[in-house]
mmCIF file of C-alpha atoms in Angstrom:
data_model
loop_
_atom_site.group_PDB
_atom_site.id
_atom_site.type_symbol
_atom_site.label_atom_id
_atom_site.label_comp_id
_atom_site.label_asym_id
_atom_site.label_seq_id
_atom_site.Cartn_x
_atom_site.Cartn_y
_atom_site.Cartn_z
ATOM 1 C CA ASP A 1326 10.932 -16.037 -5.720
ATOM 2 C CA ALA A 1327 6.899 -15.755 -5.490
ATOM 3 C CA GLY A 1328 6.532 -12.789 -3.627
ATOM 4 C CA VAL A 1329 4.059 -11.813 -0.801
ATOM 5 C CA ILE A 1330 1.469 -14.790 -1.187
ATOM 6 C CA GLN A 1331 -2.239 -14.606 0.177
ATOM 7 C CA SER A 1332 -5.114 -17.010 0.782
ATOM 8 C CA PRO A 1333 -7.795 -17.040 0.005
ATOM 9 C CA ARG A 1334 -7.922 -14.423 -3.218
ATOM 10 C CA HIS A 1335 -11.849 -13.640 -2.424
ATOM 11 C CA GLU A 1336 -14.167 -14.852 0.341
ATOM 12 C CA VAL A 1337 -17.891 -14.545 1.398
ATOM 13 C CA THR A 1338 -19.348 -15.298 4.303
ATOM 14 C CA GLU A 1339 -21.595 -13.897 6.529
ATOM 15 C CA MET A 1340 -22.509 -11.708 9.433
ATOM 16 C CA GLY A 1341 -21.180 -12.853 12.287
ATOM 17 C CA GLN A 1342 -19.295 -15.441 10.627
ATOM 18 C CA GLU A 1343 -15.256 -16.398 11.830
ATOM 19 C CA VAL A 1344 -13.235 -15.379 9.136
ATOM 20 C CA THR A 1345 -9.092 -15.612 8.565
ATOM 21 C CA LEU A 1346 -6.934 -14.746 6.080
ATOM 22 C CA ARG A 1347 -3.225 -16.012 5.721
ATOM 23 C CA CYS A 1348 -0.125 -14.651 4.976
ATOM 24 C CA LYS A 1349 3.266 -15.718 3.921
ATOM 25 C CA PRO A 1350 5.688 -13.221 2.794
ATOM 26 C CA ILE A 1351 8.675 -12.574 0.933
ATOM 27 C CA SER A 1352 11.409 -15.071 2.434
ATOM 28 C CA GLY A 1353 13.513 -13.547 5.196
ATOM 29 C CA HIS A 1354 11.848 -10.465 4.857
ATOM 30 C CA ASP A 1355 11.452 -9.724 8.671
ATOM 31 C CA TYR A 1356 8.182 -7.392 8.349
ATOM 32 C CA LEU A 1357 4.818 -8.029 7.638
ATOM 33 C CA PHE A 1358 1.695 -5.339 7.677
ATOM 34 C CA TRP A 1359 -2.163 -5.837 6.595
ATOM 35 C CA TYR A 1360 -3.684 -3.987 5.303
ATOM 36 C CA ARG A 1361 -7.110 -2.848 4.356
ATOM 37 C CA GLN A 1362 -8.161 -1.223 1.871
ATOM 38 C CA THR A 1363 -12.466 0.439 1.368
ATOM 39 C CA MET A 1364 -13.549 2.874 -1.232
ATOM 40 C CA MET A 1365 -14.745 5.286 1.803
ATOM 41 C CA ARG A 1366 -11.276 4.994 4.046
ATOM 42 C CA GLY A 1367 -8.546 4.477 1.263
ATOM 43 C CA LEU A 1368 -5.716 2.472 2.213
ATOM 44 C CA GLU A 1369 -4.942 1.732 6.364
ATOM 45 C CA LEU A 1370 -2.468 0.103 7.663
ATOM 46 C CA LEU A 1371 -3.373 -2.248 10.547
ATOM 47 C CA ILE A 1372 -0.851 -4.276 12.493
ATOM 48 C CA TYR A 1373 2.451 -4.256 11.636
ATOM 49 C CA PHE A 1374 5.622 -7.209 12.898
ATOM 50 C CA ASN A 1375 8.431 -7.519 13.118
ATOM 51 C CA ASN A 1376 10.647 -11.016 13.798
ATOM 52 C CA ASN A 1377 7.230 -12.644 14.469
ATOM 53 C CA VAL A 1378 6.041 -9.463 16.806
ATOM 54 C CA PRO A 1379 3.520 -6.905 16.868
ATOM 55 C CA ILE A 1380 5.380 -3.855 17.568
ATOM 56 C CA ASP A 1381 2.130 -1.383 15.987
ATOM 57 C CA ASP A 1382 -1.869 -2.684 16.254
ATOM 58 C CA SER A 1383 -3.325 0.706 16.944
ATOM 59 C CA GLY A 1384 -4.976 0.348 13.719
ATOM 60 C CA MET A 1385 -6.874 -2.775 14.480
ATOM 61 C CA PRO A 1386 -10.351 -1.751 13.735
ATOM 62 C CA GLU A 1387 -12.181 -2.728 17.062
ATOM 63 C CA ASP A 1388 -11.205 -6.550 19.411
ATOM 64 C CA ARG A 1389 -13.441 -8.070 16.502
ATOM 65 C CA PHE A 1390 -9.858 -7.521 14.285
ATOM 66 C CA SER A 1391 -7.057 -10.174 16.309
ATOM 67 C CA ALA A 1392 -3.435 -11.013 13.920
ATOM 68 C CA LYS A 1393 -0.770 -13.345 14.429
ATOM 69 C CA MET A 1394 1.730 -13.916 13.407
ATOM 70 C CA PRO A 1395 3.482 -18.608 14.852
ATOM 71 C CA ASN A 1396 6.901 -18.387 12.439
ATOM 72 C CA ALA A 1397 8.739 -16.277 9.480
ATOM 73 C CA SER A 1398 7.115 -17.641 7.185
ATOM 74 C CA PHE A 1399 3.265 -17.349 8.212
ATOM 75 C CA SER A 1400 0.810 -14.738 8.834
ATOM 76 C CA THR A 1401 -3.075 -14.422 9.447
ATOM 77 C CA LEU A 1402 -5.797 -12.046 10.699
ATOM 78 C CA LYS A 1403 -8.926 -13.272 11.956
ATOM 79 C CA ILE A 1404 -12.605 -11.001 11.902
ATOM 80 C CA GLN A 1405 -14.556 -13.105 14.546
ATOM 81 C CA PRO A 1406 -17.609 -12.233 14.576
ATOM 82 C CA SER A 1407 -17.780 -10.392 10.633
ATOM 83 C CA GLU A 1408 -19.640 -7.798 9.949
ATOM 84 C CA PRO A 1409 -20.961 -6.092 6.691
ATOM 85 C CA ARG A 1410 -18.706 -3.113 7.308
ATOM 86 C CA ASP A 1411 -15.812 -5.334 7.379
ATOM 87 C CA SER A 1412 -16.166 -5.707 2.870
ATOM 88 C CA ALA A 1413 -13.079 -4.293 2.174
ATOM 89 C CA VAL A 1414 -9.717 -5.765 -0.216
ATOM 90 C CA TYR A 1415 -6.777 -6.643 2.581
ATOM 91 C CA PHE A 1416 -3.524 -6.535 2.304
ATOM 92 C CA CYS A 1417 -0.933 -8.132 3.140
ATOM 93 C CA ALA A 1418 2.317 -6.991 3.300
ATOM 94 C CA SER A 1419 6.766 -7.521 4.208
ATOM 95 C CA SER A 1420 9.896 -5.378 4.078
ATOM 96 C CA PHE A 1421 13.336 -6.600 4.794
ATOM 97 C CA LEU A 1422 15.574 -4.017 6.764
ATOM 98 C CA SER A 1423 18.538 -2.725 4.680
ATOM 99 C CA GLY A 1424 20.976 -0.098 6.179
ATOM 100 C CA ASP A 1425 18.571 2.886 7.170
ATOM 101 C CA THR A 1426 15.638 1.455 4.197
ATOM 102 C CA ASP A 1427 13.498 -0.435 3.229
ATOM 103 C CA THR A 1428 10.584 -1.021 0.988
ATOM 104 C CA GLN A 1429 7.344 -3.061 1.018
ATOM 105 C CA TYR A 1430 5.613 -5.557 -1.279
ATOM 106 C CA PHE A 1431 2.580 -6.075 -0.955
ATOM 107 C CA GLY A 1432 0.477 -9.618 -1.508
ATOM 108 C CA PRO A 1433 -2.738 -9.561 -3.978
ATOM 109 C CA GLY A 1434 -5.090 -9.207 -1.537
ATOM 110 C CA THR A 1435 -7.759 -11.209 0.046
ATOM 111 C CA ARG A 1436 -11.538 -9.141 -0.825
ATOM 112 C CA LEU A 1437 -14.102 -10.597 2.285
ATOM 113 C CA THR A 1438 -17.379 -9.939 1.102
ATOM 114 C CA VAL A 1439 -20.035 -10.373 4.378
ATOM 115 C CA LEU A 1440 -23.690 -10.626 3.515
ATOM 116 C CA ALA B 1174 0.517 15.264 11.795
ATOM 117 C CA GLN B 1175 1.925 13.088 8.216
ATOM 118 C CA SER B 1176 -0.464 12.889 5.338
ATOM 119 C CA VAL B 1177 -0.082 12.020 1.582
ATOM 120 C CA THR B 1178 -2.599 14.462 -0.796
ATOM 121 C CA GLN B 1179 -3.389 13.165 -4.198
ATOM 122 C CA PRO B 1180 -5.933 16.662 -5.004
ATOM 123 C CA ASP B 1181 -6.665 14.611 -8.587
ATOM 124 C CA ILE B 1182 -8.504 11.753 -8.358
ATOM 125 C CA HIS B 1183 -9.182 11.285 -11.656
ATOM 126 C CA ILE B 1184 -7.661 11.482 -14.611
ATOM 127 C CA THR B 1185 -7.749 10.611 -18.671
ATOM 128 C CA VAL B 1186 -5.055 11.390 -20.978
ATOM 129 C CA SER B 1187 -4.757 10.179 -24.646
ATOM 130 C CA GLU B 1188 -2.272 7.289 -25.006
ATOM 131 C CA GLY B 1189 1.544 8.591 -26.152
ATOM 132 C CA ALA B 1190 0.734 12.472 -24.700
ATOM 133 C CA SER B 1191 2.639 13.220 -21.154
ATOM 134 C CA LEU B 1192 1.293 12.845 -17.851
ATOM 135 C CA GLU B 1193 1.687 14.741 -14.318
ATOM 136 C CA LEU B 1194 0.317 12.926 -11.040
ATOM 137 C CA ARG B 1195 0.792 15.034 -7.854
ATOM 138 C CA CYS B 1196 1.921 14.660 -4.613
ATOM 139 C CA ASN B 1197 2.165 16.936 -1.656
ATOM 140 C CA TYR B 1198 2.459 15.316 2.247
ATOM 141 C CA SER B 1199 3.284 16.685 5.550
ATOM 142 C CA TYR B 1200 5.569 15.659 7.092
ATOM 143 C CA GLY B 1201 8.168 16.623 9.651
ATOM 144 C CA ALA B 1202 11.568 15.501 8.781
ATOM 145 C CA THR B 1203 13.414 14.248 5.386
ATOM 146 C CA PRO B 1204 10.498 11.092 4.636
ATOM 147 C CA TYR B 1205 10.354 8.518 2.560
ATOM 148 C CA LEU B 1206 8.688 8.673 -0.291
ATOM 149 C CA PHE B 1207 7.112 5.998 -2.356
ATOM 150 C CA TRP B 1208 4.538 5.970 -5.583
ATOM 151 C CA TYR B 1209 2.365 2.510 -5.617
ATOM 152 C CA VAL B 1210 0.510 1.291 -9.164
ATOM 153 C CA GLN B 1211 -2.505 -0.584 -9.237
ATOM 154 C CA SER B 1212 -3.952 -2.780 -11.538
ATOM 155 C CA PRO B 1213 -7.793 -3.817 -10.653
ATOM 156 C CA GLY B 1214 -7.475 -6.595 -9.088
ATOM 157 C CA GLN B 1215 -4.623 -6.517 -8.284
ATOM 158 C CA GLY B 1216 -2.259 -6.020 -5.532
ATOM 159 C CA LEU B 1217 0.345 -2.456 -5.341
ATOM 160 C CA GLN B 1218 3.867 -2.885 -7.292
ATOM 161 C CA LEU B 1219 6.454 -0.529 -6.189
ATOM 162 C CA LEU B 1220 6.962 2.072 -8.937
ATOM 163 C CA LEU B 1221 9.805 4.552 -7.610
ATOM 164 C CA LYS B 1222 10.580 5.435 -3.771
ATOM 165 C CA TYR B 1223 12.868 8.288 -2.839
ATOM 166 C CA PHE B 1224 15.097 8.006 0.474
ATOM 167 C CA SER B 1225 18.032 10.967 0.190
ATOM 168 C CA GLY B 1226 20.336 12.317 -2.348
ATOM 169 C CA ASP B 1227 19.681 12.955 -6.575
ATOM 170 C CA THR B 1228 15.549 14.185 -5.482
ATOM 171 C CA LEU B 1229 15.189 13.565 -9.381
ATOM 172 C CA VAL B 1230 14.443 9.385 -8.819
ATOM 173 C CA GLN B 1231 13.760 6.485 -12.467
ATOM 174 C CA GLY B 1232 11.848 3.574 -11.708
ATOM 175 C CA ILE B 1233 9.990 0.999 -13.353
ATOM 176 C CA LYS B 1234 7.959 1.702 -16.303
ATOM 177 C CA GLY B 1235 9.415 4.557 -17.462
ATOM 178 C CA PHE B 1236 7.947 6.699 -14.315
ATOM 179 C CA GLU B 1237 10.208 9.389 -12.462
ATOM 180 C CA ALA B 1238 9.113 11.607 -10.034
ATOM 181 C CA GLU B 1239 11.514 15.215 -8.560
ATOM 182 C CA PHE B 1240 11.312 15.498 -4.645
ATOM 183 C CA LYS B 1241 10.834 19.537 -4.667
ATOM 184 C CA ARG B 1242 11.354 20.041 0.012
ATOM 185 C CA SER B 1243 10.233 23.942 -1.422
ATOM 186 C CA GLN B 1244 7.058 22.520 -2.217
ATOM 187 C CA SER B 1245 6.225 18.827 0.223
ATOM 188 C CA SER B 1246 6.084 17.600 -3.175
ATOM 189 C CA PHE B 1247 7.158 13.904 -5.158
ATOM 190 C CA ASN B 1248 5.319 14.062 -8.496
ATOM 191 C CA LEU B 1249 4.842 11.417 -10.715
ATOM 192 C CA ARG B 1250 6.121 12.316 -14.235
ATOM 193 C CA LYS B 1251 6.011 9.462 -17.415
ATOM 194 C CA PRO B 1252 6.632 11.090 -20.669
ATOM 195 C CA SER B 1253 5.146 9.012 -23.273
ATOM 196 C CA VAL B 1254 1.473 7.241 -22.334
ATOM 197 C CA HIS B 1255 1.119 3.713 -23.406
ATOM 198 C CA TRP B 1256 -2.544 2.257 -23.244
ATOM 199 C CA SER B 1257 -1.978 -0.227 -19.763
ATOM 200 C CA ASP B 1258 -0.209 2.476 -18.322
ATOM 201 C CA ALA B 1259 -3.888 2.651 -16.914
ATOM 202 C CA ALA B 1260 -4.531 2.398 -13.590
ATOM 203 C CA GLU B 1261 -4.480 3.994 -10.257
ATOM 204 C CA TYR B 1262 -1.443 5.477 -9.033
ATOM 205 C CA PHE B 1263 -0.839 5.741 -4.703
ATOM 206 C CA CYS B 1264 1.724 7.952 -3.850
ATOM 207 C CA ALA B 1265 3.260 7.575 0.467
ATOM 208 C CA VAL B 1266 5.344 8.433 3.249
ATOM 209 C CA GLY B 1267 7.036 6.972 5.394
ATOM 210 C CA ALA B 1268 5.743 7.815 9.075
ATOM 211 C CA GLN B 1269 6.884 9.212 12.221
ATOM 212 C CA GLY B 1270 7.421 6.206 14.439
ATOM 213 C CA GLY B 1271 9.369 4.282 12.478
ATOM 214 C CA TYR B 1272 11.069 4.786 8.504
ATOM 215 C CA ASN B 1273 8.922 1.735 8.166
ATOM 216 C CA LYS B 1274 4.957 2.762 9.008
ATOM 217 C CA LEU B 1275 3.455 3.829 5.194
ATOM 218 C CA ILE B 1276 0.862 6.851 5.219
ATOM 219 C CA PHE B 1277 -0.859 6.239 2.021
ATOM 220 C CA GLY B 1278 -2.661 8.798 0.166
ATOM 221 C CA ALA B 1279 -6.275 8.470 -1.676
ATOM 222 C CA GLY B 1280 -4.680 7.644 -5.196
ATOM 223 C CA THR B 1281 -5.253 8.706 -8.418
ATOM 224 C CA ARG B 1282 -7.523 7.123 -11.078
ATOM 225 C CA LEU B 1283 -5.391 7.096 -14.524
ATOM 226 C CA ALA B 1284 -7.566 6.326 -17.806
ATOM 227 C CA VAL B 1285 -5.567 6.232 -20.801
ATOM 228 C CA HIS B 1286 -7.910 6.748 -24.150
ATOM 229 C CA PRO B 1287 -6.732 5.073 -27.214
#
């Protein structure tokens, strides 16, 4: 399996612009997670989906952030408008429920820089 | 509320030396515990996990971890460190309200001297 795929790997944009991050989970996985990693706050869970349905978006920082999962093989995280404080590495992860256990597999991340 | 503490922000060891990275958690029930490793510019890779059963778990790359309920700890160990082990290591606990919500520690950055 190719693992979790994220694009782009690097994104540089200017404040106020719209940014869209993309994720393709591992085939067959039914959970998808979006995380943000910064030096100050470490790894934070932003939102997660189960079977394409958002389950918990309590970690989404503000209304400028939105996430969608239109089908089992694709998800987007959008920031509109972007601000310099959004600069971070954004990770997507996916997992599959087997019994009462699961393991999250992470993508390589998208490094976002907002100027 | 659940939390994970990794007391050591930065650790340096010599190649061939033994390693122990500390992890303490706060959780109201039996936790699910994980160790991930992140190499520079890379995503997180699962090293090992504990869900139930034997409290000493073996992982990839020669790592092991021991769950000690009485100490609320899940320390990661390796008997002999290799230069390629230099990376950042994250401990995580499965959160209430859904085992699949992970709370991560702040991470421990490991440097290996030749």
